[in-house]
PDB file of C-alpha atoms in Angstrom:
ATOM      1  CA  UNK A   1     -22.896 -62.531 109.038  1.00  0.00           C
ATOM      2  CA  UNK A   2     -26.197 -64.028 108.053  1.00  0.00           C
ATOM      3  CA  UNK A   3     -27.881 -66.603 105.920  1.00  0.00           C
ATOM      4  CA  UNK A   4     -30.924 -65.553 103.864  1.00  0.00           C
ATOM      5  CA  UNK A   5     -31.190 -62.393 105.886  1.00  0.00           C
ATOM      6  CA  UNK A   6     -31.243 -64.250 109.191  1.00  0.00           C
ATOM      7  CA  UNK A   7     -28.369 -64.280 111.676  1.00  0.00           C
ATOM      8  CA  UNK A   8     -26.585 -67.607 112.117  1.00  0.00           C
ATOM      9  CA  UNK A   9     -27.514 -69.325 115.339  1.00  0.00           C
ATOM     10  CA  UNK A  10     -26.288 -72.266 117.390  1.00  0.00           C
ATOM     11  CA  UNK A  11     -28.175 -74.849 115.302  1.00  0.00           C
ATOM     12  CA  UNK A  12     -26.760 -73.484 112.053  1.00  0.00           C
ATOM     13  CA  UNK A  13     -23.202 -73.995 113.276  1.00  0.00           C
ATOM     14  CA  UNK A  14     -24.141 -77.430 114.613  1.00  0.00           C
ATOM     15  CA  UNK A  15     -25.495 -78.319 111.164  1.00  0.00           C
ATOM     16  CA  UNK A  16     -22.249 -77.219 109.501  1.00  0.00           C
ATOM     17  CA  UNK A  17     -20.211 -79.347 111.923  1.00  0.00           C
ATOM     18  CA  UNK A  18     -22.492 -82.346 111.334  1.00  0.00           C
ATOM     19  CA  UNK A  19     -22.138 -81.996 107.562  1.00  0.00           C
ATOM     20  CA  UNK A  20     -18.348 -81.767 107.796  1.00  0.00           C
ATOM     21  CA  UNK A  21     -18.240 -84.864 110.026  1.00  0.00           C
ATOM     22  CA  UNK A  22     -20.525 -86.727 107.634  1.00  0.00           C
ATOM     23  CA  UNK A  23     -18.306 -85.798 104.691  1.00  0.00           C
ATOM     24  CA  UNK A  24     -15.205 -86.950 106.591  1.00  0.00           C
ATOM     25  CA  UNK A  25     -16.892 -90.262 107.457  1.00  0.00           C
ATOM     26  CA  UNK A  26     -17.865 -90.875 103.824  1.00  0.00           C
ATOM     27  CA  UNK A  27     -14.311 -90.123 102.670  1.00  0.00           C
ATOM     28  CA  UNK A  28     -12.855 -92.449 105.324  1.00  0.00           C
ATOM     29  CA  UNK A  29     -15.222 -95.236 104.247  1.00  0.00           C
ATOM     30  CA  UNK A  30     -14.286 -94.618 100.605  1.00  0.00           C
ATOM     31  CA  UNK A  31     -10.545 -94.866 101.377  1.00  0.00           C
ATOM     32  CA  UNK A  32     -11.072 -97.963 103.539  1.00  0.00           C
ATOM     33  CA  UNK A  33     -12.959 -99.756 100.760  1.00  0.00           C
ATOM     34  CA  UNK A  34     -10.415 -98.793  98.102  1.00  0.00           C
ATOM     35  CA  UNK A  35      -7.555-100.386 100.033  1.00  0.00           C
ATOM     36  CA  UNK A  36      -9.480-103.444 101.222  1.00  0.00           C
ATOM     37  CA  UNK A  37      -8.495-105.912  98.440  1.00  0.00           C
ATOM     38  CA  UNK A  38      -4.798-105.096  98.877  1.00  0.00           C
ATOM     39  CA  UNK A  39      -4.929-105.518 102.655  1.00  0.00           C
ATOM     40  CA  UNK A  40      -6.743-108.853 102.275  1.00  0.00           C
ATOM     41  CA  UNK A  41      -4.173-110.091  99.738  1.00  0.00           C
ATOM     42  CA  UNK A  42      -1.257-109.089 101.970  1.00  0.00           C
ATOM     43  CA  UNK A  43      -2.849-110.742 105.010  1.00  0.00           C
ATOM     44  CA  UNK A  44      -3.444-113.960 103.044  1.00  0.00           C
ATOM     45  CA  UNK A  45       0.164-113.967 101.669  1.00  0.00           C
ATOM     46  CA  UNK A  46      -1.093-113.796  98.106  1.00  0.00           C
ATOM     47  CA  UNK A  47       1.786-114.150  95.608  1.00  0.00           C
ATOM     48  CA  UNK A  48       0.350-111.255  93.555  1.00  0.00           C
ATOM     49  CA  UNK A  49      -0.457-109.015  96.525  1.00  0.00           C
ATOM     50  CA  UNK A  50       1.071-105.904  94.976  1.00  0.00           C
ATOM     51  CA  UNK A  51      -1.008-106.283  91.794  1.00  0.00           C
ATOM     52  CA  UNK A  52      -4.184-106.812  93.825  1.00  0.00           C
ATOM     53  CA  UNK A  53      -3.366-103.731  95.888  1.00  0.00           C
ATOM     54  CA  UNK A  54      -2.832-101.545  92.807  1.00  0.00           C
ATOM     55  CA  UNK A  55      -5.941-102.899  91.102  1.00  0.00           C
ATOM     56  CA  UNK A  56      -7.990-102.169  94.216  1.00  0.00           C
ATOM     57  CA  UNK A  57      -6.864 -98.548  94.343  1.00  0.00           C
ATOM     58  CA  UNK A  58      -6.991 -97.872  90.600  1.00  0.00           C
ATOM     59  CA  UNK A  59     -10.145 -99.819  89.798  1.00  0.00           C
ATOM     60  CA  UNK A  60     -12.461 -98.329  92.394  1.00  0.00           C
ATOM     61  CA  UNK A  61     -13.907 -95.635  90.135  1.00  0.00           C
ATOM     62  CA  UNK A  62     -14.967 -98.158  87.497  1.00  0.00           C
ATOM     63  CA  UNK A  63     -16.280-100.658  90.138  1.00  0.00           C
ATOM     64  CA  UNK A  64     -15.747-103.771  87.955  1.00  0.00           C
ATOM     65  CA  UNK A  65     -11.928-103.863  88.341  1.00  0.00           C
ATOM     66  CA  UNK A  66     -12.326-103.272  92.090  1.00  0.00           C
ATOM     67  CA  UNK A  67     -14.712-106.239  92.360  1.00  0.00           C
ATOM     68  CA  UNK A  68     -12.237-108.329  90.363  1.00  0.00           C
ATOM     69  CA  UNK A  69      -9.419-107.305  92.744  1.00  0.00           C
ATOM     70  CA  UNK A  70     -11.609-108.154  95.742  1.00  0.00           C
ATOM     71  CA  UNK A  71     -12.311-111.648  94.391  1.00  0.00           C
ATOM     72  CA  UNK A  72      -8.672-112.066  93.337  1.00  0.00           C
ATOM     73  CA  UNK A  73      -7.536-111.286  96.891  1.00  0.00           C
ATOM     74  CA  UNK A  74      -9.356-114.395  98.122  1.00  0.00           C
ATOM     75  CA  UNK A  75      -8.086-116.633  95.320  1.00  0.00           C
ATOM     76  CA  UNK A  76      -5.507-119.188  96.412  1.00  0.00           C
ATOM     77  CA  UNK A  77      -2.954-117.973  93.909  1.00  0.00           C
ATOM     78  CA  UNK A  78      -1.515-121.359  93.034  1.00  0.00           C
ATOM     79  CA  UNK A  79       0.272-120.011  89.981  1.00  0.00           C
ATOM     80  CA  UNK A  80       3.306-122.073  89.073  1.00  0.00           C
ATOM     81  CA  UNK A  81       6.181-120.007  87.703  1.00  0.00           C
ATOM     82  CA  UNK A  82       8.430-122.271  85.634  1.00  0.00           C
ATOM     83  CA  UNK A  83      11.378-119.878  86.011  1.00  0.00           C
ATOM     84  CA  UNK A  84      11.753-120.704  89.702  1.00  0.00           C
ATOM     85  CA  UNK A  85      11.525-123.862  91.751  1.00  0.00           C
ATOM     86  CA  UNK A  86       9.187-124.213  94.763  1.00  0.00           C
ATOM     87  CA  UNK A  87      11.820-123.031  97.259  1.00  0.00           C
ATOM     88  CA  UNK A  88      12.727-119.945  95.246  1.00  0.00           C
ATOM     89  CA  UNK A  89       9.034-119.162  94.708  1.00  0.00           C
ATOM     90  CA  UNK A  90       8.386-119.470  98.456  1.00  0.00           C
ATOM     91  CA  UNK A  91      11.309-117.148  99.158  1.00  0.00           C
ATOM     92  CA  UNK A  92      10.093-114.621  96.565  1.00  0.00           C
ATOM     93  CA  UNK A  93       6.601-114.608  98.089  1.00  0.00           C
ATOM     94  CA  UNK A  94       8.096-114.277 101.579  1.00  0.00           C
ATOM     95  CA  UNK A  95      10.235-111.303 100.516  1.00  0.00           C
ATOM     96  CA  UNK A  96       7.293-109.592  98.795  1.00  0.00           C
ATOM     97  CA  UNK A  97       4.996-109.996 101.825  1.00  0.00           C
ATOM     98  CA  UNK A  98       7.770-108.646 104.085  1.00  0.00           C
ATOM     99  CA  UNK A  99       8.203-105.661 101.767  1.00  0.00           C
ATOM    100  CA  UNK A 100       4.458-104.962 101.873  1.00  0.00           C
ATOM    101  CA  UNK A 101       4.420-105.127 105.685  1.00  0.00           C
ATOM    102  CA  UNK A 102       2.376-108.321 106.149  1.00  0.00           C
ATOM    103  CA  UNK A 103       2.996-111.266 108.439  1.00  0.00           C
ATOM    104  CA  UNK A 104       4.235-114.501 106.927  1.00  0.00           C
ATOM    105  CA  UNK A 105       2.142-117.664 107.154  1.00  0.00           C
ATOM    106  CA  UNK A 106       3.862-120.784 108.517  1.00  0.00           C
ATOM    107  CA  UNK A 107       3.867-122.542 105.125  1.00  0.00           C
ATOM    108  CA  UNK A 108       5.979-119.723 103.663  1.00  0.00           C
ATOM    109  CA  UNK A 109       8.405-119.429 106.589  1.00  0.00           C
ATOM    110  CA  UNK A 110      11.995-120.504 106.225  1.00  0.00           C
ATOM    111  CA  UNK A 111      12.837-122.929 109.048  1.00  0.00           C
ATOM    112  CA  UNK A 112      16.441-121.686 109.070  1.00  0.00           C
ATOM    113  CA  UNK A 113      15.467-118.014 109.518  1.00  0.00           C
ATOM    114  CA  UNK A 114      14.732-117.346 113.197  1.00  0.00           C
ATOM    115  CA  UNK A 115      13.571-113.750 112.605  1.00  0.00           C
ATOM    116  CA  UNK A 116      10.560-114.919 110.564  1.00  0.00           C
ATOM    117  CA  UNK A 117       9.513-117.555 113.086  1.00  0.00           C
ATOM    118  CA  UNK A 118       9.131-114.814 115.694  1.00  0.00           C
ATOM    119  CA  UNK A 119       6.663-112.935 113.466  1.00  0.00           C
ATOM    120  CA  UNK A 120       3.992-115.654 113.343  1.00  0.00           C
TER     121      UNK A 120
END
């Protein structure tokens, strides 16, 4: 086996390994950045964490939606839903963050639920 009429040597194989590792590192960085807005939103107990997560993954190729999702993840999310009262809204946010695998901030914890107080 040869390359351009020359036999492959130690440095040729080392180059191939380095290129494969570089490609793997670039792909890992790409995947990390795509999921970053969703992870930030979940960590901050954002009420729209699932939407931020989806927008981060789907909007990365167009860049602008990904930037919007990144900014949205840091937004306070003080949306008032008139269909639910404050207690029901807090419970809905708490359930959504639990479903997404995040930890619940103290302001969203239910004082009667001892399982959630152990998480914080």
